[in-house]
mmCIF file of C-alpha atoms in Angstrom:
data_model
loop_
_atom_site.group_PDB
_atom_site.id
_atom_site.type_symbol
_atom_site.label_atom_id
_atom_site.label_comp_id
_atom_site.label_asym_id
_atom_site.label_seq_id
_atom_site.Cartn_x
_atom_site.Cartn_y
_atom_site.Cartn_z
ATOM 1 C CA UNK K 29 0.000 0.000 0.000
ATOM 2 C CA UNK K 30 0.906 4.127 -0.247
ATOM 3 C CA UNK K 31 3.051 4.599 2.773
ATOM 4 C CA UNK K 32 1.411 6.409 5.270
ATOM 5 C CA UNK K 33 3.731 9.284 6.370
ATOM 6 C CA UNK K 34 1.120 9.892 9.397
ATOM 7 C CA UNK K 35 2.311 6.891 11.622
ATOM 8 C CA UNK K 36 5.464 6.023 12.905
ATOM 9 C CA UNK K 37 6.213 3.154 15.344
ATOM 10 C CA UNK K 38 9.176 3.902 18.013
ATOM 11 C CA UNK K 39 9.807 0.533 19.268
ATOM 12 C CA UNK K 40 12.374 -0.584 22.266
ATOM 13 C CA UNK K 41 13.425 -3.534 19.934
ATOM 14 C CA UNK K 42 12.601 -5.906 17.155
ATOM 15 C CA UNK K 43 11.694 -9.652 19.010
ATOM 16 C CA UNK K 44 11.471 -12.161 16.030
ATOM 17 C CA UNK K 45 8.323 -13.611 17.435
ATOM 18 C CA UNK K 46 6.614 -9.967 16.191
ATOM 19 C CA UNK K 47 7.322 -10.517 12.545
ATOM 20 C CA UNK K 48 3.579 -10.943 11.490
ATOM 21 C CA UNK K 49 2.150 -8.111 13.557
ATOM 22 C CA UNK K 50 5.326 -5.738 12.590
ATOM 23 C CA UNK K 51 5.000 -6.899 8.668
ATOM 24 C CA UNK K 52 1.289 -6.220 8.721
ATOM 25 C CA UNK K 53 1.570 -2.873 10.259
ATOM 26 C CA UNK K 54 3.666 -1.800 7.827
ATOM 27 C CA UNK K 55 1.016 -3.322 5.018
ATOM 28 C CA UNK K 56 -1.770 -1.916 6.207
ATOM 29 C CA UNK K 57 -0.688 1.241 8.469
ATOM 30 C CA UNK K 58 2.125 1.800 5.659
ATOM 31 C CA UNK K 59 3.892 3.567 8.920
ATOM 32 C CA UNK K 60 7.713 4.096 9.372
ATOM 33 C CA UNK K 61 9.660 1.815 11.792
ATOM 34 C CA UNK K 62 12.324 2.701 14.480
ATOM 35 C CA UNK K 63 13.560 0.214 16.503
ATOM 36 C CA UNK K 64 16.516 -0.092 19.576
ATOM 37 C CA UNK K 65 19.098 -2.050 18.080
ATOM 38 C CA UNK K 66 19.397 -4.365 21.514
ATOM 39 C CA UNK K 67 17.896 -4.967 24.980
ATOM 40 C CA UNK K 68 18.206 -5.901 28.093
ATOM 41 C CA UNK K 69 16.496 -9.299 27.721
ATOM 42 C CA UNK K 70 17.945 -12.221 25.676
ATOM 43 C CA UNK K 71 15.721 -12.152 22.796
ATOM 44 C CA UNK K 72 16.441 -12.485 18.889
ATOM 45 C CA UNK K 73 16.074 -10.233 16.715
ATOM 46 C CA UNK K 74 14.315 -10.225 13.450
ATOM 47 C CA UNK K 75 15.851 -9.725 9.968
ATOM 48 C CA UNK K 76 15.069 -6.513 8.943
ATOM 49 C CA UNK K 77 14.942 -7.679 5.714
ATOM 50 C CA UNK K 78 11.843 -8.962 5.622
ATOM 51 C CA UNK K 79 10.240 -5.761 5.623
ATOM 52 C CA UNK K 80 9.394 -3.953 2.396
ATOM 53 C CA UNK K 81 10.878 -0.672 3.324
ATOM 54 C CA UNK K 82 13.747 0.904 5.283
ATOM 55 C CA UNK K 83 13.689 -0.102 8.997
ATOM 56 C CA UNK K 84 16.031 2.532 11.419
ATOM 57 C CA UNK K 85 17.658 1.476 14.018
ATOM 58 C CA UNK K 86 18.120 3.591 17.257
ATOM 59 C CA UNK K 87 21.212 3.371 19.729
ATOM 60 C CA UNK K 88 20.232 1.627 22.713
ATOM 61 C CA UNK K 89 22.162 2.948 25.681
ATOM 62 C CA UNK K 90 22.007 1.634 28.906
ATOM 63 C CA UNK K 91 22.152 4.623 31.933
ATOM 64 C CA UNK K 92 22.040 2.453 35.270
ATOM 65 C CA UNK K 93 20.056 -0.547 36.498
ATOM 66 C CA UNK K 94 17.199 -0.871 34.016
ATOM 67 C CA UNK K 95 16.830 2.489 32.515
ATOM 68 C CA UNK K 96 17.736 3.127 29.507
ATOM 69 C CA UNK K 97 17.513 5.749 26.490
ATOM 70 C CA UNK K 98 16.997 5.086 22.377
ATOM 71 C CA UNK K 99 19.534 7.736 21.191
ATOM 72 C CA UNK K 100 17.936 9.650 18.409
ATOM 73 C CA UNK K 101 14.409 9.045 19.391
ATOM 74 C CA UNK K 102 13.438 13.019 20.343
ATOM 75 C CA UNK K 103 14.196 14.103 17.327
ATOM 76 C CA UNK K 104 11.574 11.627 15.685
ATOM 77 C CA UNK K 105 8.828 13.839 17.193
ATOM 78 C CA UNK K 106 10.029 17.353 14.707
ATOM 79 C CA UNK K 107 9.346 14.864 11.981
ATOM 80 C CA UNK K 108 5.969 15.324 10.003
ATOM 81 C CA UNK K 109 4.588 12.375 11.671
ATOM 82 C CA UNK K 110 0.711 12.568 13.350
ATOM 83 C CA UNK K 111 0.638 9.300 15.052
ATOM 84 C CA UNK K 112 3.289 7.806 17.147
ATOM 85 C CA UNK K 113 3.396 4.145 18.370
ATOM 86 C CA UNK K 114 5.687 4.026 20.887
ATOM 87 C CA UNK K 115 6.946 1.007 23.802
ATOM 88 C CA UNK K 116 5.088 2.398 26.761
ATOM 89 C CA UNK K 117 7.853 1.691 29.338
ATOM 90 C CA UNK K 118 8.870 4.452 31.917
ATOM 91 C CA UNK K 119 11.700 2.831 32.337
ATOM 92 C CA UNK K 120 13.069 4.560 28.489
ATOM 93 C CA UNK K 121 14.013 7.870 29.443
ATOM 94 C CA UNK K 122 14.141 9.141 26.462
ATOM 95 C CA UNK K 123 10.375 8.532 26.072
ATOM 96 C CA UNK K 124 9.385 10.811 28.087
ATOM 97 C CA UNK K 125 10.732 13.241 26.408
ATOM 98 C CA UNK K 126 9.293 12.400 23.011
ATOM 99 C CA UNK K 127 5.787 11.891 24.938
ATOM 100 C CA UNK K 128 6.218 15.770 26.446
ATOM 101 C CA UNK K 129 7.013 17.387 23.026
ATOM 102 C CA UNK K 130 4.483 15.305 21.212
ATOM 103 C CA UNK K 131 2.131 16.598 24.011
ATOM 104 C CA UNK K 132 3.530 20.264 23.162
ATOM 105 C CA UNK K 133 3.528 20.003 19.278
ATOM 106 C CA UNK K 134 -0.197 18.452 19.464
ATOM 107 C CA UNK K 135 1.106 15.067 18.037
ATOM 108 C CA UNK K 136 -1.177 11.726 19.273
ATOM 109 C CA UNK K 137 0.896 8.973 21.377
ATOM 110 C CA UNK K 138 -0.004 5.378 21.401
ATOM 111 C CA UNK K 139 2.173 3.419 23.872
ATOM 112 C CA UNK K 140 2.332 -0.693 23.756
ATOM 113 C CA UNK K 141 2.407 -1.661 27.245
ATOM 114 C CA UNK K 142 1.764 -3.537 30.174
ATOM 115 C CA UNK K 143 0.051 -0.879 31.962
ATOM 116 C CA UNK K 144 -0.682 -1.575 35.412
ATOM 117 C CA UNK K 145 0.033 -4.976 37.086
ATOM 118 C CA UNK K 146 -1.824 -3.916 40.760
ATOM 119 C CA UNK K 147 1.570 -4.700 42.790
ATOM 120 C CA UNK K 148 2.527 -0.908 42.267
ATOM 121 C CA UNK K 149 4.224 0.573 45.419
ATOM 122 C CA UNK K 150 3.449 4.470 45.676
ATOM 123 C CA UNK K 151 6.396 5.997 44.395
ATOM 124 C CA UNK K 152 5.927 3.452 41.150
ATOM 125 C CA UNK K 153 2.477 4.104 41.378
ATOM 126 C CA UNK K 154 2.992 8.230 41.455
ATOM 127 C CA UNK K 155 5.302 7.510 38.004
ATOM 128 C CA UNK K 156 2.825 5.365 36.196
ATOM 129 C CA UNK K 157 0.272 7.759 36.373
ATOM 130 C CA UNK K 158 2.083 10.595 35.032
ATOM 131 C CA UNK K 159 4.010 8.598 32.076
ATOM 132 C CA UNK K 160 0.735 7.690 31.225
ATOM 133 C CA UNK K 161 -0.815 10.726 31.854
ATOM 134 C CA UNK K 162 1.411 12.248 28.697
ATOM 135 C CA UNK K 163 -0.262 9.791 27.043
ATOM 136 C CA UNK K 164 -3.286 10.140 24.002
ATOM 137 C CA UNK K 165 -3.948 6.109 23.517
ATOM 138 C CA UNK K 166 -2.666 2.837 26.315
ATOM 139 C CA UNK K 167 -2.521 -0.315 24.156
ATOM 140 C CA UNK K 168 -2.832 -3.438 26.685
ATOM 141 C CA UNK K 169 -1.857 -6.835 26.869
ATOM 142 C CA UNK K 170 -4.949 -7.826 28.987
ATOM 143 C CA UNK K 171 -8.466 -6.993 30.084
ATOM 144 C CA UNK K 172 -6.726 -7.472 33.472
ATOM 145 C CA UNK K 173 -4.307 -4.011 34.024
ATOM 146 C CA UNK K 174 -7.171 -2.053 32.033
ATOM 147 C CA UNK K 175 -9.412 -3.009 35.133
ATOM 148 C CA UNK K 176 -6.654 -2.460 37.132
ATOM 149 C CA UNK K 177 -5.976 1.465 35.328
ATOM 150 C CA UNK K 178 -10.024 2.108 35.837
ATOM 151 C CA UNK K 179 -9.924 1.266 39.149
ATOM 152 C CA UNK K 180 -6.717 3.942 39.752
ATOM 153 C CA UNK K 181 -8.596 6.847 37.958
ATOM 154 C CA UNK K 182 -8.100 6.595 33.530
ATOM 155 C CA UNK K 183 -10.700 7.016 31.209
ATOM 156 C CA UNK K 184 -11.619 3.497 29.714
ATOM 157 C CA UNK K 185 -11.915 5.765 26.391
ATOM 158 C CA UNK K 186 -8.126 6.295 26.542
ATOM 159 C CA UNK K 187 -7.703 2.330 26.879
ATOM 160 C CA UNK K 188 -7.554 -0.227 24.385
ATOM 161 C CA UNK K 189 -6.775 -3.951 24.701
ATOM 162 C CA UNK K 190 -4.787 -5.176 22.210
ATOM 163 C CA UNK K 191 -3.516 -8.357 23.431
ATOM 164 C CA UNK K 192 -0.408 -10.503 22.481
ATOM 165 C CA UNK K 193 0.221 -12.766 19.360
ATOM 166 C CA UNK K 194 3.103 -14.955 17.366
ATOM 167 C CA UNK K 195 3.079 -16.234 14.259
ATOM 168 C CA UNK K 196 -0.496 -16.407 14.129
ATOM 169 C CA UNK K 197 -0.235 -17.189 10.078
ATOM 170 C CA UNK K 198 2.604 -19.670 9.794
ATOM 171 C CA UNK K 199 0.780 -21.708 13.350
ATOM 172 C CA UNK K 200 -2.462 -22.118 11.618
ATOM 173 C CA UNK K 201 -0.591 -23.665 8.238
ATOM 174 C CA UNK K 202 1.095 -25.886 10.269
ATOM 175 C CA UNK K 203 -2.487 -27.057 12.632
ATOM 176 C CA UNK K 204 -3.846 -30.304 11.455
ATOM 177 C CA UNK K 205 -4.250 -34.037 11.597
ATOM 178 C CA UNK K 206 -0.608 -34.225 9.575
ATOM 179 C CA UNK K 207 0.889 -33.555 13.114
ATOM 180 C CA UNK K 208 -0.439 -36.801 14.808
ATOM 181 C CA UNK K 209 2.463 -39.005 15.218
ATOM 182 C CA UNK K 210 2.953 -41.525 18.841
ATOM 183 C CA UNK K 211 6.381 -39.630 19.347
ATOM 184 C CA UNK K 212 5.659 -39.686 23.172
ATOM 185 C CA UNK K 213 5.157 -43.576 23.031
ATOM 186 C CA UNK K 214 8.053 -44.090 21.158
ATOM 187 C CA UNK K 215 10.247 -42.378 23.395
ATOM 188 C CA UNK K 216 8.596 -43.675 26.955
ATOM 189 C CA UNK K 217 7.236 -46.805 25.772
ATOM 190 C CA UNK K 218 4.074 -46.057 27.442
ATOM 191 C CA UNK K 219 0.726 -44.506 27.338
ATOM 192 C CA UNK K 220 1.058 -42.292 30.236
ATOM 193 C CA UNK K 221 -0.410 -38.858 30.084
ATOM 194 C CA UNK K 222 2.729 -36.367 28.739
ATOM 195 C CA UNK K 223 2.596 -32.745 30.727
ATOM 196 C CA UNK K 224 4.709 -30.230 28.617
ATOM 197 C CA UNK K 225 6.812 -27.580 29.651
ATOM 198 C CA UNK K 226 8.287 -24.843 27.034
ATOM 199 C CA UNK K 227 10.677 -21.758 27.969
ATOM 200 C CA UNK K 228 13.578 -20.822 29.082
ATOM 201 C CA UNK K 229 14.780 -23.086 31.507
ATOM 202 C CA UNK K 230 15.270 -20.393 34.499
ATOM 203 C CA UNK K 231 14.157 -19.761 38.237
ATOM 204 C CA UNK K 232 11.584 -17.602 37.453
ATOM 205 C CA UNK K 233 9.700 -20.868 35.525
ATOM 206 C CA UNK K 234 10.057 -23.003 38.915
ATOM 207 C CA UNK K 235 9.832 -25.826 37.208
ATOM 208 C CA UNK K 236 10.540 -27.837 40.298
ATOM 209 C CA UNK K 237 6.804 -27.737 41.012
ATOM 210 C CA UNK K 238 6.340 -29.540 38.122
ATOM 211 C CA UNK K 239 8.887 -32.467 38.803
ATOM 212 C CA UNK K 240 7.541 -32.314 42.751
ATOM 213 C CA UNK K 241 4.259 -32.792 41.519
ATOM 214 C CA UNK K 242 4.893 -35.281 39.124
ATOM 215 C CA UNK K 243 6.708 -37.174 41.910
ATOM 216 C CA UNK K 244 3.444 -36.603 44.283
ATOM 217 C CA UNK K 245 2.036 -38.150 41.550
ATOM 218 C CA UNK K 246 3.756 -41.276 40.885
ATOM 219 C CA UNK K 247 3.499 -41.871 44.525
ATOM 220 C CA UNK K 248 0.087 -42.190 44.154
ATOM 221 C CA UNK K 249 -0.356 -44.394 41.517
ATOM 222 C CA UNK K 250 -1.075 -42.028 39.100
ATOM 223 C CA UNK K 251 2.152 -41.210 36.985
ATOM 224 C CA UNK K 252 2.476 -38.938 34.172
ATOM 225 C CA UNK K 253 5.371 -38.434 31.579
ATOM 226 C CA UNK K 254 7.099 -34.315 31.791
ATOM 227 C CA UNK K 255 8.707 -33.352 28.601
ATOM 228 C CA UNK K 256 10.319 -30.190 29.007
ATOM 229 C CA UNK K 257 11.820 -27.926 25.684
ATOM 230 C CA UNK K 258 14.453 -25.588 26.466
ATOM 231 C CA UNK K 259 17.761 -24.720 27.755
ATOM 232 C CA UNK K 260 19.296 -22.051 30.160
ATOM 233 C CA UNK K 261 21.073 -21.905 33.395
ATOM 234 C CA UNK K 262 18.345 -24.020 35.579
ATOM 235 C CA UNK K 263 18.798 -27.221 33.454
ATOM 236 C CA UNK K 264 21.393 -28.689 35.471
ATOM 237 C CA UNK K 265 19.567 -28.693 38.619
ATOM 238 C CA UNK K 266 16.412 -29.561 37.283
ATOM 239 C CA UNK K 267 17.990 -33.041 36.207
ATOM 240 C CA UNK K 268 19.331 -33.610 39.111
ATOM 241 C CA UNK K 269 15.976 -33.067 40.984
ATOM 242 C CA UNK K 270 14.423 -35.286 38.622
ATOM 243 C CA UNK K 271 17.091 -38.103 38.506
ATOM 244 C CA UNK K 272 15.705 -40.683 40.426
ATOM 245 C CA UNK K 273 12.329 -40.821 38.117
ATOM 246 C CA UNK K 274 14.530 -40.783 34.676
ATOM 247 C CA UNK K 275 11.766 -43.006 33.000
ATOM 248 C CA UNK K 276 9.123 -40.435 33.511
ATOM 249 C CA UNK K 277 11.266 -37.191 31.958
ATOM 250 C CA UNK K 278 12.431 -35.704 28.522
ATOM 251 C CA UNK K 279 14.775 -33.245 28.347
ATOM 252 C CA UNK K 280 14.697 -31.976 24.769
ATOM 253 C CA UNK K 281 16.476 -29.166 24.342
ATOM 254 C CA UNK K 282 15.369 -26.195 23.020
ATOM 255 C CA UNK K 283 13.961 -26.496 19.276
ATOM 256 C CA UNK K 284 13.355 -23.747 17.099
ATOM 257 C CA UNK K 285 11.926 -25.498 14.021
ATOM 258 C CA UNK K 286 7.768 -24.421 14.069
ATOM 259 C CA UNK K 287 7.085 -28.013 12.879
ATOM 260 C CA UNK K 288 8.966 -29.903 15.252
ATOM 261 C CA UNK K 289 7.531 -27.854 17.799
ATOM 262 C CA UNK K 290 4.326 -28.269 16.940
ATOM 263 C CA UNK K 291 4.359 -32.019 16.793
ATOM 264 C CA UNK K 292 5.154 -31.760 20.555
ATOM 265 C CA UNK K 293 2.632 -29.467 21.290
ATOM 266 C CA UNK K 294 -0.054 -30.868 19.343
ATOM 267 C CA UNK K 295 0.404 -34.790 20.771
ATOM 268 C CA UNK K 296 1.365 -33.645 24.315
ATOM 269 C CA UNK K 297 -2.108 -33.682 27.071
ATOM 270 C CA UNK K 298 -1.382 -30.790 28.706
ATOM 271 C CA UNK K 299 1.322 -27.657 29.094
ATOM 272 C CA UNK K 300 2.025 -26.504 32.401
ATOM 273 C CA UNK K 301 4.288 -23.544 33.416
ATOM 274 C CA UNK K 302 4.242 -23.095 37.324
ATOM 275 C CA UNK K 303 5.866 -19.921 37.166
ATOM 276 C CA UNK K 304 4.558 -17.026 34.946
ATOM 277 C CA UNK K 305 3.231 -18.298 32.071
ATOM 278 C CA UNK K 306 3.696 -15.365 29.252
ATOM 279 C CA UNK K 307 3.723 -16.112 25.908
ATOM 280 C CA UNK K 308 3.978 -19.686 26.319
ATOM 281 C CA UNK K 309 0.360 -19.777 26.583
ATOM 282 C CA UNK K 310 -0.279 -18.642 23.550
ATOM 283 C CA UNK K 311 1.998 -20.790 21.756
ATOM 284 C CA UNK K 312 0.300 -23.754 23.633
ATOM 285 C CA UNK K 313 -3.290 -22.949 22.781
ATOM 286 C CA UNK K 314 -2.664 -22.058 18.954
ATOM 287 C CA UNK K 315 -1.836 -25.570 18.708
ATOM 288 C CA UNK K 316 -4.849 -26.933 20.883
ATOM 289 C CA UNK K 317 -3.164 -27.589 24.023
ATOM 290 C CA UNK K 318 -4.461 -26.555 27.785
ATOM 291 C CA UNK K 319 -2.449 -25.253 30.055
ATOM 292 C CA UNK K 320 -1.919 -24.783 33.558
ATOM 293 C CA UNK K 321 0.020 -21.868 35.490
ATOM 294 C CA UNK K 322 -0.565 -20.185 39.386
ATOM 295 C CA UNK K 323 -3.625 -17.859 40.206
ATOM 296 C CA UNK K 324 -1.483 -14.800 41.486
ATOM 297 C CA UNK K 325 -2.380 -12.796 39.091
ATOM 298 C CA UNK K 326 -0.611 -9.900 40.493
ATOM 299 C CA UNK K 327 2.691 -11.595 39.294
ATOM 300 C CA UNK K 328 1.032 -13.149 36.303
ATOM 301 C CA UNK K 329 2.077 -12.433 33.135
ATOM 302 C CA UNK K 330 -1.323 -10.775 31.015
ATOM 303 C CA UNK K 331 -1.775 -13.822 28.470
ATOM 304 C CA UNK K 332 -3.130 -15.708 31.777
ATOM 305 C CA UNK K 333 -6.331 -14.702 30.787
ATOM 306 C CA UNK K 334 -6.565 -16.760 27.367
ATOM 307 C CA UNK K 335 -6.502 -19.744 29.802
ATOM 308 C CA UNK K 336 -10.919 -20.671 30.690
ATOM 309 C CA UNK K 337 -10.782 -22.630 33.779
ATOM 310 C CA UNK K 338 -11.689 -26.642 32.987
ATOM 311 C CA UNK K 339 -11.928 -25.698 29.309
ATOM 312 C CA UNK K 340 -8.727 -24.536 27.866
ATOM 313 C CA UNK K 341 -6.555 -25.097 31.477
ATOM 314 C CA UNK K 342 -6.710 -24.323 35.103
ATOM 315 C CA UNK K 343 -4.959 -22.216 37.796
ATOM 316 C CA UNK K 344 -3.676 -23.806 40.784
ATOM 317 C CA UNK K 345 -2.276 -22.172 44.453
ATOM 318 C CA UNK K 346 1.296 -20.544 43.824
ATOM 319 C CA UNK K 347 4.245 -21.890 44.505
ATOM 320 C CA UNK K 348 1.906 -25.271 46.114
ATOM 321 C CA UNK K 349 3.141 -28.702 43.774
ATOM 322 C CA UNK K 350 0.041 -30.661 45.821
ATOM 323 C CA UNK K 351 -2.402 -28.360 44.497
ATOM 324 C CA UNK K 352 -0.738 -28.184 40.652
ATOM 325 C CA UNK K 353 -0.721 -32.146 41.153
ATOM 326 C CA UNK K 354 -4.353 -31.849 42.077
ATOM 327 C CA UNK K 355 -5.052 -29.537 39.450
ATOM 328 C CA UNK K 356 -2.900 -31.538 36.536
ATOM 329 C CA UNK K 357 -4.691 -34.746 37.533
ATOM 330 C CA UNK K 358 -8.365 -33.211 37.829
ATOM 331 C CA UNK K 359 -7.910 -31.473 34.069
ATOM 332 C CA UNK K 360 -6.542 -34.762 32.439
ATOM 333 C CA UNK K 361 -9.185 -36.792 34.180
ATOM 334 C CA UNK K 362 -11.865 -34.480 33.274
ATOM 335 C CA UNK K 363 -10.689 -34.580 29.659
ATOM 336 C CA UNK K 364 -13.120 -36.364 28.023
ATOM 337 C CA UNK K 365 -12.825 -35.127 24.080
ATOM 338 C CA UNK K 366 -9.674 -34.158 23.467
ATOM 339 C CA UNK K 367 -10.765 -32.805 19.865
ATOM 340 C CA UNK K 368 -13.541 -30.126 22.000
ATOM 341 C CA UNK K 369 -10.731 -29.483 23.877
ATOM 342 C CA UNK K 370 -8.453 -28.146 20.741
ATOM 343 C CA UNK K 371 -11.040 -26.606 19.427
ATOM 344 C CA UNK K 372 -12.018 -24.437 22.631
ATOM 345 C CA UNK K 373 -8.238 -23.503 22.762
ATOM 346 C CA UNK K 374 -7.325 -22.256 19.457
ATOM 347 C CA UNK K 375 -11.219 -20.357 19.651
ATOM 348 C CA UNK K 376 -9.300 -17.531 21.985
ATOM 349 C CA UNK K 377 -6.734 -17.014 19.699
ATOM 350 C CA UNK K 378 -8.839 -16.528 16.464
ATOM 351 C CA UNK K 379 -10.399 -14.282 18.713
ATOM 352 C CA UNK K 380 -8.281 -11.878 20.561
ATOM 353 C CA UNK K 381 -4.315 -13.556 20.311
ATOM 354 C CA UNK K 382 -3.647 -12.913 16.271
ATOM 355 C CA UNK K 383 -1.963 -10.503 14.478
ATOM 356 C CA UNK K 384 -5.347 -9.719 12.394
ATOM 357 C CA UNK K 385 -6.908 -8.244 14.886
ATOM 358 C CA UNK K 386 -4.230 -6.590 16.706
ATOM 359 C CA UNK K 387 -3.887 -4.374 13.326
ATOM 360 C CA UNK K 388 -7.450 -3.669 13.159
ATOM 361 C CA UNK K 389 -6.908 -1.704 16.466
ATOM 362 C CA UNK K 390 -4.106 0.200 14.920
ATOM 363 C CA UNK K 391 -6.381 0.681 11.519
ATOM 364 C CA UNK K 392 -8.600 2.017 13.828
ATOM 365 C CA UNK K 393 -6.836 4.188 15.928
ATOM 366 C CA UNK K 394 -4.246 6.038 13.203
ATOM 367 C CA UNK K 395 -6.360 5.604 10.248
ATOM 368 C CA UNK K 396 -10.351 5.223 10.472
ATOM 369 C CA UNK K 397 -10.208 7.928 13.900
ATOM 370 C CA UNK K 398 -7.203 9.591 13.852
ATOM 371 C CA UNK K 399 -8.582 12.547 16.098
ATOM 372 C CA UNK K 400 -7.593 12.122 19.725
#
């Protein structure tokens, strides 16, 4: 399409799991791109040459602890540009200042952000709510921190949930009966249940709940097989904890092929990430598989709330492996059409988790209404 000169997009970074969403913004928005060329977090980045157009690069520099500033990202807002998409993180110093001269120069701001988790202290609280307050448009991950941002005092006009998405596209090619295969049987030489873990393999995940419960399990004469898909610094010890049931666990190893990936996905019974759950929920559902993760939502990550208790997963007590092994063996007994249950899961994401309609928001909001 005619690039739209209007809309720009002033992003902290370029994660490759965004290539559909960033591609079709630049389709159907037609906007200009400008990302940080690194981050804090280890993430990959995506090949700029995918895009149709020039993508800039801004110089991320790191002050102290986790602020930061995207060198070159003021003078972005002298540019002829009406709309600006922009990370909504107060962290970026350098935002603010674009968000105060936009503000000055009559210019519309759209952050992408968390918002408001509901853990806020007061001084954290006090900053939220005036980064936010130099803002035209909030873009959220969840229904969750716009309830939260009501309840604290901002228009619901001002906030729009956008949600989270991967590669919404490339997922739904891959969905089908062409991913059956008995690759769990092969490897266990049983029919046991398989409970799935996928991530980085860190403290955060605390995947020992899910090889104490699995253990609580087994001791109760109702064993299940754990594959978990990953690496990172927890592996080690997580082997070691579950040493002494061998039979019962598959260490994989992180994968990165979509196909592979989704063969384990698709034939596993259940995916359960006792820590925050994030984006691995997502990636879970789109190929029909429940998941489980804790019910403190205050630490939750937002994509907790594509999970529909006893339909498409459950919650169970943090940091409690009884009640995740009560909760693992209620859902898999319960389970009684595993084809219903695929069905119900990948029905969120055609709803709210997909690229599509993430970019009808933006349509919306810089093209059909572009007044504040």
């Amino acid at each position: 399409m005619t690039r739209n000169k209007k809309t720009v997009a002033i992003l902290n970074f370029a994660p490759v799991y965004r290539k559909t969403i960033y591609l079709l913004m630049e389709d159907k928005l037609g906007c200009d791109f400008y990302f940080g060329d690194k981050t804090l977090a280890d993430v990959k980045k995506l090949d700029y040459s995918l895009f149709s157009n020039k993508v800039n690069e801004l110089k991320f520099v790191r002050l102290f602890k986790n602020f930061n500033w995207l060198s070159g990202s003021i003078s972005l807002s002298f540019k002829p540009y009406t709309n600006y998409i922009m990370t909504g993180e107060p962290y970026c110093i350098s935002s603010w200042f674009v968000l105060i001269l936009n503000r000055i120069l009559g210019k519309k701001s759209i952050v992408w952000t968390h918002g408001w988790y509901g853990n806020e202290g007061k001084v954290k609280a006090w900053v939220k709510r005036l980064y936010f307050g130099l803002t035209d448009i909030i873009l959220l991950y969840g229904e969750y921190a716009k309830k939260k941002m009501m309840e604290v005092g901002f228009d619901d006009k001002k906030l729009h949930v956008i949600y989270n998405s991967l590669d919404y596209e490339m997922h739904t090619e891959l969905f089908g009966e062409s991913l059956k295969e008995d690759i769990y049987q092969r490897h266990f030489g049983n029919m046991l249940p398989v409970v799935l873990f996928i991530g980085r393999l860190v403290r955060t995940k605390k995947l020992e709940l899910l090889i104490k419960s699995q253990k609580i399990s087994a001791s109760k004469g109702q064993p299940f097989n754990v594959v978990i898909i990953g690496g990172g610094e927890d592996e080690q010890r997580l082997k070691e904890l579950s040493k002494t049931d061998d039979a019962y666990f598959w260490y994989v190893g992180p994968l990165y092929d979509e196909a592979t990936i989704g063969k384990f996905l698709f034939n596993a019974d259940l995916c359960v990430s006792p820590g925050n759950v994030g984006l691995t929920a997502i990636h879970a559902l789109t190929f029909g598989l429940p998941v489980i993760t804790h019910n403190n939502f205050l630490a939750q990550m937002p994509e907790f709330e594509a999970i529909t208790p006893g339909k498409t997963g459950m919650f169970f007590k943090e940091n409690d492996e009884e009640d995740l092994y009560n909760k693992i063996v209620e859902f898999l007994e319960n389970q009684s059409n595993k084809d219903e249950t695929r069905t119900q899961c990948r029905k969120i994401i055609a709803e709210h988790y997909n690229p599509h309609e993430q970019v009808k928001i933006f349509k919306k909001l810089c093209i059909e209404n572009p007044a504040n």
